[in-house]
Backbone as numpy.savetxt, mean C-alpha at the origin, in Angstrom:
# Nx Ny Nz CAx CAy CAz Cx Cy Cz
15.28 -13.91 -2.33 14.10 -14.51 -1.90 14.27 -15.50 -2.45
13.45 -16.59 -2.02 13.45 -18.17 -2.50 12.13 -18.21 -3.52
11.95 -19.01 -4.28 10.81 -19.11 -4.98 9.93 -19.49 -4.41
9.79 -20.39 -2.82 9.09 -21.06 -2.57 8.04 -19.75 -1.74
8.80 -18.99 -1.06 8.46 -18.24 -0.67 7.29 -17.02 -1.56
8.01 -16.49 -2.51 7.07 -16.06 -3.32 6.20 -16.84 -3.63
6.23 -17.75 -4.24 4.70 -18.75 -4.49 3.37 -18.89 -2.95
4.14 -18.75 -2.08 3.44 -19.13 -0.66 2.71 -17.58 -0.75
3.60 -16.08 -0.94 2.35 -14.74 -1.18 1.80 -15.14 -1.97
2.30 -15.85 -3.35 1.17 -15.64 -4.04 -0.42 -16.36 -3.69
0.16 -17.65 -3.24 -1.00 -18.34 -2.91 -1.99 -18.10 -2.02
-1.24 -17.08 -0.62 -1.98 -15.83 0.06 -3.31 -15.23 -0.44
-2.40 -14.78 -1.40 -3.16 -13.28 -2.49 -4.45 -14.27 -3.00
-3.76 -15.54 -3.43 -5.09 -16.63 -4.28 -6.36 -16.83 -2.66
-5.94 -16.99 -1.69 -6.82 -17.50 -1.13 -7.78 -16.34 -0.56
-7.30 -14.94 -0.42 -7.75 -13.87 0.16 -8.73 -13.72 -1.03
-8.36 -13.24 -2.29 -9.36 -13.40 -3.57 -10.48 -14.23 -3.54
-10.47 -15.44 -3.40 -10.97 -16.33 -2.96 -12.74 -16.53 -2.46
-11.61 -15.63 -0.85 -12.58 -15.40 -0.06 -13.48 -13.91 -0.54
-12.77 -12.75 -0.65 -13.59 -11.79 -1.12 -14.68 -11.50 -2.22
-14.16 -12.41 -3.45 -15.34 -12.11 -4.79 -16.61 -12.72 -4.48
-16.65 -13.44 -3.73 -18.14 -13.87 -3.48 -19.07 -13.07 -2.81
-18.25 -12.00 -2.41 -19.12 -10.99 -0.96 -19.08 -10.06 -2.04
-18.53 -9.57 -2.91 -18.05 -8.22 -3.37 -19.57 -8.15 -4.15
-20.11 -6.79 -4.06 -21.14 -5.92 -4.87 -22.35 -6.94 -3.92
-22.37 -7.78 -2.91 -23.45 -8.87 -2.55 -23.97 -8.42 -1.02
-24.37 -9.86 -0.67 -24.77 -8.82 0.91 -24.07 -10.02 1.96
-23.61 -8.78 2.98 -22.10 -8.90 3.95 -23.03 -8.41 4.78
-22.02 -8.53 6.07 -22.64 -7.57 7.15 -21.37 -6.89 7.36
-20.85 -5.67 8.32 -20.54 -4.50 8.61 -20.33 -4.25 10.01
-19.37 -4.03 10.23 -18.92 -3.08 11.86 -18.40 -1.99 11.60
-18.63 -1.29 12.66 -18.27 0.11 13.27 -16.70 -0.58 13.80
-15.34 0.10 13.54 -14.36 -0.07 14.27 -13.77 0.87 15.47
-13.13 0.58 16.50 -12.87 1.52 17.37 -12.78 3.15 16.60
-11.86 3.02 15.12 -11.54 4.28 14.92 -12.14 4.42 13.87
-13.78 4.15 14.04 -14.72 4.65 12.90 -14.90 4.35 11.22
-13.91 3.20 11.36 -13.43 2.71 9.75 -14.55 1.66 9.74
-15.00 1.32 8.51 -15.16 0.00 8.58 -14.73 -1.28 8.58
-15.51 -2.66 8.90 -15.29 -3.62 8.52 -16.16 -4.88 8.30
-16.33 -5.51 7.49 -17.17 -6.21 6.78 -16.60 -7.81 6.72
-17.21 -9.03 6.58 -16.90 -10.37 6.49 -15.87 -10.80 6.19
-16.04 -9.81 4.84 -14.89 -10.27 3.81 -13.29 -9.32 3.96
-13.38 -8.26 5.09 -12.48 -8.31 5.21 -11.74 -9.54 6.72
-12.49 -9.84 7.24 -12.35 -11.03 8.47 -11.86 -12.28 7.70
-12.98 -13.16 6.68 -12.70 -13.87 5.70 -11.47 -13.84 5.00
-11.25 -13.23 4.72 -9.67 -12.99 3.61 -8.42 -13.47 4.70
-8.38 -12.59 5.80 -7.54 -12.68 6.75 -7.50 -14.20 7.58
-8.60 -14.80 7.92 -8.51 -15.67 8.18 -8.22 -16.84 7.25
-8.15 -16.56 5.86 -8.25 -17.31 5.24 -6.30 -17.85 5.00
-5.76 -16.42 4.86 -4.31 -16.30 4.74 -3.97 -16.66 5.99
-4.42 -16.50 7.23 -3.80 -17.12 8.01 -3.73 -18.27 8.48
-4.80 -19.09 7.62 -4.78 -20.44 8.30 -3.49 -21.18 7.53
-3.06 -20.77 6.21 -2.07 -20.85 5.61 -0.58 -20.60 6.56
-0.74 -19.79 7.05 0.55 -19.39 7.10 1.22 -20.22 8.37
-0.25 -20.87 9.44 -0.08 -21.39 10.58 0.21 -22.83 10.10
0.00 -23.04 9.02 0.27 -24.46 8.60 1.67 -24.57 8.05
2.04 -23.61 7.33 3.14 -23.75 6.40 4.37 -22.99 7.21
4.26 -21.88 7.58 5.24 -20.80 8.45 5.08 -20.59 9.90
5.15 -21.92 10.42 4.37 -21.80 11.60 5.33 -21.07 12.46
6.56 -20.83 12.61 7.68 -19.92 13.04 7.79 -18.54 12.69
7.06 -18.22 11.71 7.24 -16.34 11.55 6.01 -15.83 12.07
6.17 -14.47 12.28 5.22 -13.63 12.73 4.29 -13.14 11.88
3.02 -12.79 12.26 1.85 -12.27 11.61 1.31 -10.92 12.26
1.08 -10.14 11.14 0.52 -8.95 11.84 -0.51 -8.67 11.16
-1.90 -8.53 11.71 -2.78 -8.47 10.59 -3.69 -7.17 11.07
-4.44 -6.82 10.15 -5.30 -5.53 10.76 -6.51 -5.84 11.72
-6.98 -7.27 10.67 -8.50 -7.44 11.82 -8.08 -8.52 12.91
-6.99 -9.16 12.97 -6.55 -9.89 14.15 -5.10 -10.20 14.91
-4.83 -8.81 14.85 -3.86 -8.30 15.52 -2.30 -8.97 15.08
-1.52 -9.05 16.24 -0.31 -9.68 16.27 0.07 -11.29 16.68
0.72 -11.78 16.03 1.12 -13.07 16.37 2.52 -13.44 16.20
3.31 -13.94 17.52 4.52 -14.25 17.31 5.54 -12.87 17.10
5.09 -11.64 17.57 6.06 -10.62 17.69 7.32 -10.72 18.04
8.42 -10.23 17.17 9.49 -10.29 17.25 10.54 -11.58 16.92
9.22 -12.22 15.85 10.23 -13.07 15.08 10.88 -12.31 13.94
12.15 -12.87 13.32 12.49 -12.46 12.64 11.98 -12.36 11.02
11.31 -13.06 10.50 10.46 -12.92 9.66 8.73 -12.68 9.74
8.18 -11.66 9.28 6.58 -11.40 10.08 6.27 -11.24 8.88
5.03 -11.66 8.52 3.82 -11.47 7.36 2.84 -10.30 8.03
2.75 -9.02 7.29 1.97 -8.37 7.01 0.89 -8.23 6.23
-0.56 -8.35 7.05 -1.36 -8.85 5.90 -2.52 -7.49 6.21
-3.23 -7.16 4.79 -4.16 -6.43 5.11 -5.24 -6.78 4.17
-6.06 -7.70 4.96 -6.82 -8.07 3.50 -7.58 -7.57 2.47
-8.21 -6.61 3.13 -8.96 -5.00 2.06 -8.28 -3.58 2.55
-7.59 -3.66 1.90 -7.10 -2.14 1.58 -7.84 -1.05 1.16
-9.13 -0.25 1.47 -9.73 0.22 0.42 -11.37 -0.38 1.15
-11.48 -0.46 2.76 -12.48 -1.09 2.55 -14.18 -0.06 2.24
-14.02 1.34 2.36 -14.51 2.14 2.11 -15.41 1.96 0.61
-14.08 1.55 -0.58 -14.46 1.13 -1.81 -15.15 -0.08 -2.25
-14.86 -1.13 -1.33 -15.39 -2.63 -1.34 -16.60 -2.39 -1.08
-17.37 -1.57 0.41 -18.68 -1.34 0.45 -19.04 -0.34 -0.50
-18.49 0.29 -0.86 -19.15 1.12 -2.28 -19.55 0.51 -3.61
-18.56 -0.38 -3.93 -18.73 -1.55 -4.90 -17.76 -0.97 -5.90
-17.10 -0.32 -5.71 -15.64 0.23 -6.20 -14.35 -1.02 -6.36
-14.03 -0.83 -7.75 -12.98 -2.37 -7.84 -11.55 -1.84 -7.54
-11.51 -0.63 -6.62 -10.07 -0.36 -6.53 -9.60 -0.30 -5.06
-10.37 -1.57 -4.43 -9.61 -1.51 -3.51 -8.36 -3.00 -3.91
-7.59 -3.40 -2.18 -6.46 -4.24 -3.00 -6.34 -4.84 -1.17
-5.79 -6.32 -1.73 -5.06 -6.79 -0.35 -3.90 -6.99 -0.26
-2.88 -6.78 0.63 -1.76 -6.17 0.67 -1.34 -7.29 1.26
0.18 -7.69 1.17 0.54 -8.49 1.64 2.12 -8.38 1.80
2.72 -8.68 3.26 4.34 -7.95 3.02 4.87 -9.28 3.49
6.12 -9.21 3.60 7.21 -10.20 4.54 8.38 -9.24 4.91
8.17 -9.14 5.98 9.46 -7.84 6.70 10.52 -8.59 7.49
11.65 -8.40 6.70 13.39 -9.06 7.64 13.33 -8.28 8.26
13.13 -8.44 9.65 13.99 -7.83 11.00 13.66 -6.30 11.10
11.95 -6.23 10.21 11.34 -4.92 10.61 11.73 -4.16 9.33
11.96 -4.68 8.25 12.32 -4.19 7.06 11.49 -4.75 5.48
10.81 -4.18 5.11 10.12 -5.24 3.82 10.56 -5.49 2.55
10.50 -6.49 2.75 11.17 -7.51 1.42 10.57 -7.98 0.24
9.69 -8.26 0.43 8.47 -8.78 -0.37 6.93 -8.01 -0.19
6.43 -7.58 -1.16 5.10 -7.02 -0.94 3.97 -7.25 -2.71
2.78 -7.45 -2.11 1.90 -8.02 -2.95 0.83 -6.78 -3.16
0.43 -6.52 -4.02 -1.02 -5.57 -3.74 -1.66 -6.86 -5.08
-2.77 -6.86 -4.71 -4.14 -7.87 -5.22 -4.87 -7.06 -5.24
-5.67 -6.96 -6.60 -6.73 -6.70 -7.05 -7.71 -7.49 -7.69
-8.87 -8.15 -6.25 -8.94 -9.53 -7.07 -10.17 -9.80 -7.54
-11.01 -8.58 -7.72 -12.14 -8.57 -8.75 -11.66 -8.33 -10.73
-10.65 -7.09 -10.69 -10.20 -7.08 -11.67 -9.16 -7.88 -12.00
-8.72 -8.75 -10.93 -7.36 -9.85 -11.29 -5.92 -9.36 -11.42
-5.75 -8.01 -10.69 -4.76 -7.61 -11.31 -3.89 -7.34 -9.84
-2.61 -8.20 -10.31 -1.60 -8.27 -9.27 -0.35 -7.51 -9.24
0.08 -7.01 -8.42 1.79 -6.69 -8.23 2.37 -7.26 -7.53
3.62 -7.67 -7.93 4.97 -8.57 -6.85 5.96 -8.06 -6.68
6.43 -7.48 -5.58 7.49 -6.27 -5.37 8.51 -7.69 -4.49
10.02 -7.62 -4.87 10.69 -8.60 -4.04 12.12 -7.64 -3.95
12.73 -7.76 -2.99 13.81 -6.97 -2.94 15.17 -7.61 -3.49
15.78 -6.59 -4.58 16.69 -6.65 -5.23 16.00 -7.45 -6.60
15.00 -7.87 -6.74 14.61 -8.01 -8.16 13.35 -7.46 -8.83
13.31 -7.10 -10.04 12.03 -6.14 -10.38 10.78 -6.65 -10.41
9.91 -5.71 -9.80 8.05 -5.68 -9.89 7.79 -6.42 -11.06
6.72 -7.09 -10.63 6.34 -7.22 -12.08 4.66 -6.97 -11.98
3.66 -7.28 -12.57 2.52 -7.00 -12.99 1.61 -8.33 -13.60
0.97 -8.89 -13.04 0.27 -10.33 -13.86 1.69 -10.75 -14.38
2.69 -11.00 -14.05 3.84 -11.73 -14.01 4.44 -11.29 -15.22
4.75 -9.81 -15.29 5.18 -9.29 -16.91 5.72 -7.92 -15.64
7.28 -7.45 -16.33 8.08 -6.95 -15.78 7.72 -5.03 -15.44
7.41 -4.71 -15.06 6.98 -3.46 -14.97 8.03 -1.93 -14.46
7.59 -1.26 -14.81 8.53 0.31 -14.45 8.01 1.58 -13.76
8.20 2.55 -13.19 7.59 3.69 -13.02 8.19 4.47 -14.44
7.64 5.36 -14.50 8.13 6.46 -15.58 8.85 7.44 -15.10
9.63 7.93 -15.90 10.03 9.21 -15.64 9.72 10.49 -15.65
9.82 11.82 -14.46 9.20 12.85 -14.25 10.14 13.99 -14.07
10.60 14.90 -15.16 11.81 15.49 -15.13 11.15 16.71 -14.36
9.78 16.80 -13.75 9.62 18.18 -12.82 8.24 17.73 -12.11
8.53 18.62 -10.95 7.20 18.27 -10.28 6.17 18.99 -11.01
6.45 19.85 -11.83 5.28 20.80 -12.26 4.63 19.69 -13.52
3.11 19.51 -13.70 3.14 19.00 -14.56 2.97 17.36 -13.77
3.31 16.86 -12.61 3.25 15.39 -12.42 1.86 15.31 -12.17
1.61 13.85 -11.95 -0.08 13.63 -11.59 0.53 13.22 -10.32
-0.49 13.58 -9.43 -0.60 13.72 -7.97 -1.71 12.77 -7.60
-1.56 12.30 -6.52 -2.39 11.03 -5.92 -2.71 11.20 -4.68
-3.86 11.01 -3.68 -3.90 10.47 -2.38 -5.56 10.24 -2.11
-5.69 8.98 -1.53 -6.75 8.83 -1.28 -7.95 9.77 -0.98
-7.33 10.50 0.27 -8.41 11.50 0.37 -7.72 12.52 1.81
-7.64 13.57 1.21 -7.18 14.66 2.24 -8.09 14.26 3.44
-8.95 14.24 3.42 -9.59 14.19 4.67 -9.08 13.39 6.17
-8.27 12.35 5.25 -7.78 11.44 6.42 -6.51 12.51 7.09
-5.81 13.55 6.61 -4.94 14.11 7.07 -5.10 15.08 8.16
-4.18 15.38 9.31 -4.18 16.29 10.16 -4.08 17.50 9.39
-4.57 18.50 9.91 -4.84 19.69 9.37 -3.47 20.25 8.73
-2.24 20.43 9.69 -1.21 20.70 9.21 -0.66 19.93 8.02
-0.96 18.52 7.96 -0.70 17.42 6.70 -0.92 17.90 5.41
-2.25 18.22 5.96 -3.63 19.21 4.19 -3.22 20.35 3.73
-2.07 21.14 4.33 -1.36 22.27 4.43 -0.46 21.67 3.27
0.51 20.87 3.67 2.10 20.14 2.92 1.52 20.08 1.78
0.27 18.87 1.84 -0.15 18.58 0.53 -0.79 19.17 -0.37
-1.36 20.24 -0.02 -1.64 21.20 -0.90 -0.82 22.31 -1.52
0.37 22.25 -1.01 1.49 22.75 -1.27 2.15 22.46 -2.31
1.97 21.18 -2.50 2.60 19.86 -3.80 1.46 20.00 -4.75
0.14 20.06 -4.49 -0.15 19.66 -5.27 -0.26 21.49 -6.86
-0.64 22.67 -5.70 -0.10 23.62 -6.23 1.10 23.91 -7.28
2.04 23.01 -6.72 3.32 23.02 -7.59 3.00 22.14 -9.11
2.43 20.93 -8.59 2.20 20.06 -9.99 1.38 20.55 -10.54
0.02 21.36 -10.04 -0.97 21.73 -11.33 -0.85 23.54 -10.92
0.21 24.16 -11.37 -0.60 25.77 -11.09 -1.03 26.21 -11.74
-1.68 26.03 -12.95 -2.97 26.51 -13.75 -4.56 26.12 -13.17
-4.39 24.42 -12.69 -5.83 24.24 -12.43 -5.50 23.06 -11.33
-5.91 23.00 -10.45 -5.55 22.00 -9.22 -6.15 20.46 -9.80
-5.73 19.55 -10.23 -6.45 18.30 -10.30 -5.79 16.87 -9.81
-5.68 17.07 -8.94 -4.93 15.82 -8.12 -6.17 14.64 -8.55
-5.66 13.65 -8.25 -6.28 11.76 -8.23 -6.70 11.94 -6.88
-8.24 11.94 -6.59 -8.56 11.49 -5.06 -9.13 9.74 -5.44
-9.39 9.00 -4.05 -9.79 8.18 -3.85 -8.52 6.88 -4.37
-8.67 5.48 -4.10 -7.85 4.24 -4.88 -6.77 3.81 -3.64
-6.26 4.26 -2.36 -6.00 3.43 -1.41 -4.77 3.28 -1.98
-4.32 1.55 -1.81 -3.54 0.99 -2.21 -3.19 0.68 -3.96
-4.51 1.01 -4.80 -4.43 0.70 -6.07 -3.50 1.52 -6.92
-3.33 2.94 -5.78 -2.47 4.50 -6.61 -1.19 3.83 -7.01
-0.83 3.11 -5.76 1.08 2.72 -5.22 0.93 1.72 -7.11
-0.03 0.91 -7.23 0.38 -0.14 -8.40 0.23 0.51 -9.16
-0.65 1.88 -9.47 -0.77 2.59 -10.89 0.80 3.28 -10.41
1.43 3.75 -9.80 2.29 4.55 -10.29 3.51 3.51 -10.20
3.58 2.52 -9.75 4.50 1.31 -10.22 4.18 0.85 -11.52
3.14 1.29 -12.01 3.20 0.72 -13.66 3.25 1.78 -14.46
3.75 3.08 -13.88 4.32 4.08 -14.89 2.65 5.27 -14.96
1.70 4.85 -14.05 0.62 5.78 -14.54 0.52 6.89 -13.52
1.16 7.07 -12.74 0.96 8.09 -11.75 2.35 8.56 -11.41
2.62 9.83 -10.94 4.00 10.25 -10.38 4.28 10.41 -9.13
3.15 10.63 -8.79 3.28 11.14 -7.20 2.37 10.59 -6.10
2.75 9.70 -5.11 1.69 9.35 -4.17 2.02 9.96 -3.07
1.16 10.93 -2.01 1.02 11.48 -0.39 0.01 10.69 -0.03
0.34 10.32 1.39 -0.55 10.02 2.28 -0.45 10.41 3.98
-1.07 10.24 4.27 -0.54 10.68 6.30 -1.67 9.78 7.53
-0.83 8.86 8.12 -2.00 8.43 9.09 -2.01 6.68 8.43
-1.17 6.58 7.96 -1.00 5.12 7.75 -0.10 4.11 8.80
-1.14 2.82 8.64 -0.13 2.04 9.66 0.48 0.90 9.15
1.56 0.21 9.62 2.56 -0.60 8.73 1.45 -1.50 8.22
0.43 -2.12 8.47 -0.31 -3.00 7.29 -0.63 -2.17 6.10
-0.46 -0.89 5.88 -1.20 0.11 4.88 -0.10 -0.09 4.17
0.94 0.22 4.60 2.67 0.52 4.08 3.45 -0.52 3.58
3.42 -1.11 4.22 4.42 -2.56 4.22 4.52 -2.96 2.98
3.46 -3.59 2.17 3.85 -4.25 0.97 3.90 -3.23 -0.05
4.07 -1.93 0.01 3.88 -1.31 -1.00 5.30 -0.43 -1.45
6.33 -0.71 -0.35 7.45 -0.85 -0.79 8.35 -1.36 -1.57
8.13 -2.26 -1.87 8.98 -3.52 -2.65 8.10 -3.35 -3.77
7.12 -3.18 -4.05 6.40 -3.05 -5.44 6.77 -1.77 -5.99
6.84 -0.48 -5.08 7.22 0.44 -5.66 8.75 0.68 -5.99
9.42 0.24 -5.02 10.80 0.22 -5.20 11.48 -0.42 -6.64
11.03 -2.15 -6.49 11.53 -2.99 -7.45 10.85 -2.82 -8.81
10.22 -1.71 -8.88 9.92 -0.94 -9.79 10.62 0.59 -10.69
11.50 0.71 -10.09 12.59 2.12 -10.10 11.83 3.11 -9.26
10.97 2.83 -8.18 10.59 4.23 -7.76 10.89 4.57 -6.25
10.65 4.89 -5.63 10.98 5.34 -4.29 9.99 5.56 -3.22
9.84 5.15 -1.97 9.09 5.63 -0.99 9.92 5.48 0.18
9.50 6.86 1.07 10.04 7.45 2.37 8.89 8.16 3.01
9.37 8.40 4.17 8.93 9.52 5.32 8.28 10.67 4.56
7.71 11.29 5.44 8.04 13.36 5.07 9.29 14.07 5.08
9.79 13.00 5.76 11.63 13.82 5.75 12.35 13.59 5.06
11.73 12.19 3.91 12.96 11.61 3.39 13.36 10.15 3.68
12.93 9.92 5.03 13.53 8.54 4.84 12.90 7.31 5.20
13.57 6.09 4.62 13.04 4.74 4.03 12.21 4.46 5.12
11.00 3.78 4.92 10.31 3.11 5.65 10.24 1.86 6.19
10.13 1.69 7.43 10.44 0.33 8.14 9.10 0.04 9.51
9.36 -0.66 9.84 7.85 -1.21 10.86 8.00 -0.33 11.54
8.56 0.84 12.02 8.46 1.78 13.12 7.97 2.90 12.76
8.17 3.55 11.18 7.92 4.40 10.79 6.03 5.14 10.64
5.12 4.26 10.93 3.74 4.64 11.51 3.90 5.00 12.87
4.72 5.09 13.69 4.74 5.74 15.05 5.36 6.60 15.28
6.93 6.49 14.52 7.53 7.71 14.46 7.23 8.88 13.60
6.86 8.36 12.52 6.53 9.94 11.49 4.88 10.06 11.11
3.83 9.11 12.23 2.90 9.25 11.87 2.10 8.67 10.56
3.03 7.81 9.88 2.37 7.25 8.78 2.28 7.72 7.57
3.05 9.01 7.84 3.50 10.27 6.58 4.34 9.50 5.49
3.34 9.15 4.37 4.26 8.77 3.12 3.62 9.10 1.82
5.45 9.08 1.13 5.91 9.89 -0.14 6.17 8.36 -0.76
5.51 8.54 -1.97 5.70 7.52 -2.98 6.25 8.08 -4.39
6.94 7.97 -4.71 7.58 8.41 -6.37 8.11 7.80 -7.30
7.50 8.14 -8.12 8.30 7.02 -9.78 9.53 7.60 -10.23
9.29 8.60 -9.89 10.78 9.35 -10.12 11.66 9.49 -8.86
12.47 9.09 -8.23 13.54 9.33 -7.11 14.00 10.84 -7.19
14.34 11.60 -7.79 15.05 12.48 -8.25 13.76 13.66 -7.83
12.73 13.26 -7.90 12.20 14.31 -7.42 11.81 14.05 -6.04
11.96 13.83 -5.18 11.95 14.12 -3.99 12.19 14.87 -3.49
13.42 15.74 -3.84 13.95 17.04 -3.20 12.42 18.08 -3.29
12.07 18.06 -4.63 11.23 18.93 -4.87 10.14 18.65 -4.04
9.54 17.94 -3.92 8.26 17.24 -3.12 8.32 17.48 -1.86
9.55 17.37 -1.19 9.91 17.81 0.31 9.98 19.87 0.65
10.62 19.96 -0.66 10.89 21.64 -0.63 9.40 22.18 -0.76
8.68 21.44 -1.73 6.96 22.13 -2.20 6.35 22.19 -0.43
6.76 20.82 0.57 5.67 20.64 1.60 6.17 21.49 2.58
7.58 21.78 2.80 7.83 23.08 3.44 7.69 24.47 3.39
7.06 24.67 1.85 7.03 26.14 1.81 7.81 26.71 0.67
8.27 26.11 0.31 9.90 26.52 -0.53 9.43 26.63 -1.84
């Protein structure tokens, strides 16, 4: 990945943050989308800011954005933008949402940014390079057993009923004495995992814009991401596997998590 592309991705995050910060805990308008989730003027302003830069500097690249859809589908290089991942947290005034920026090459994530514009925390992951947090190298932590692992999800209410059961089986293995998983956080949880503060994140129903940026961040820090079958994530995973995602700080724990999910 060229330094120019990485610099561009960072400028996209800067522009989104500049659009979001003045509206955080302020006065803004919101609407309900077809899926009953909220969209605010901050979501739209941030995506518009990023799109303006891409249209000016990378007019041949595709763009897939949560708020404004797809442009130049089928391009070899495609930018995937989620201006505010965790809009509910933004609405509630909780600074644990994030801007997600990914670059796909032929459908595979090769660059990802998780940016928390209020705390000014930024994780940058690039295929074949180590992940950084605010410019400093980071790594996931080792986890020798699923028992005692720190497990997180945004909300089990987002899962289908059968997915909740699979998730709760992992929680039971990790917390045999007292169930105490981490709830809330959206993309912020994956940054915390990359920095070595969480061990496992499990989600269901994610869209491409929800997970594409997370893969280079987590894997560049020494972790791994997969679907609930253990397969790598690509542009088609949301459709093929229902957006069921596992992130692990310690890749060796994958079989333990899959076994627990299946009831083993």
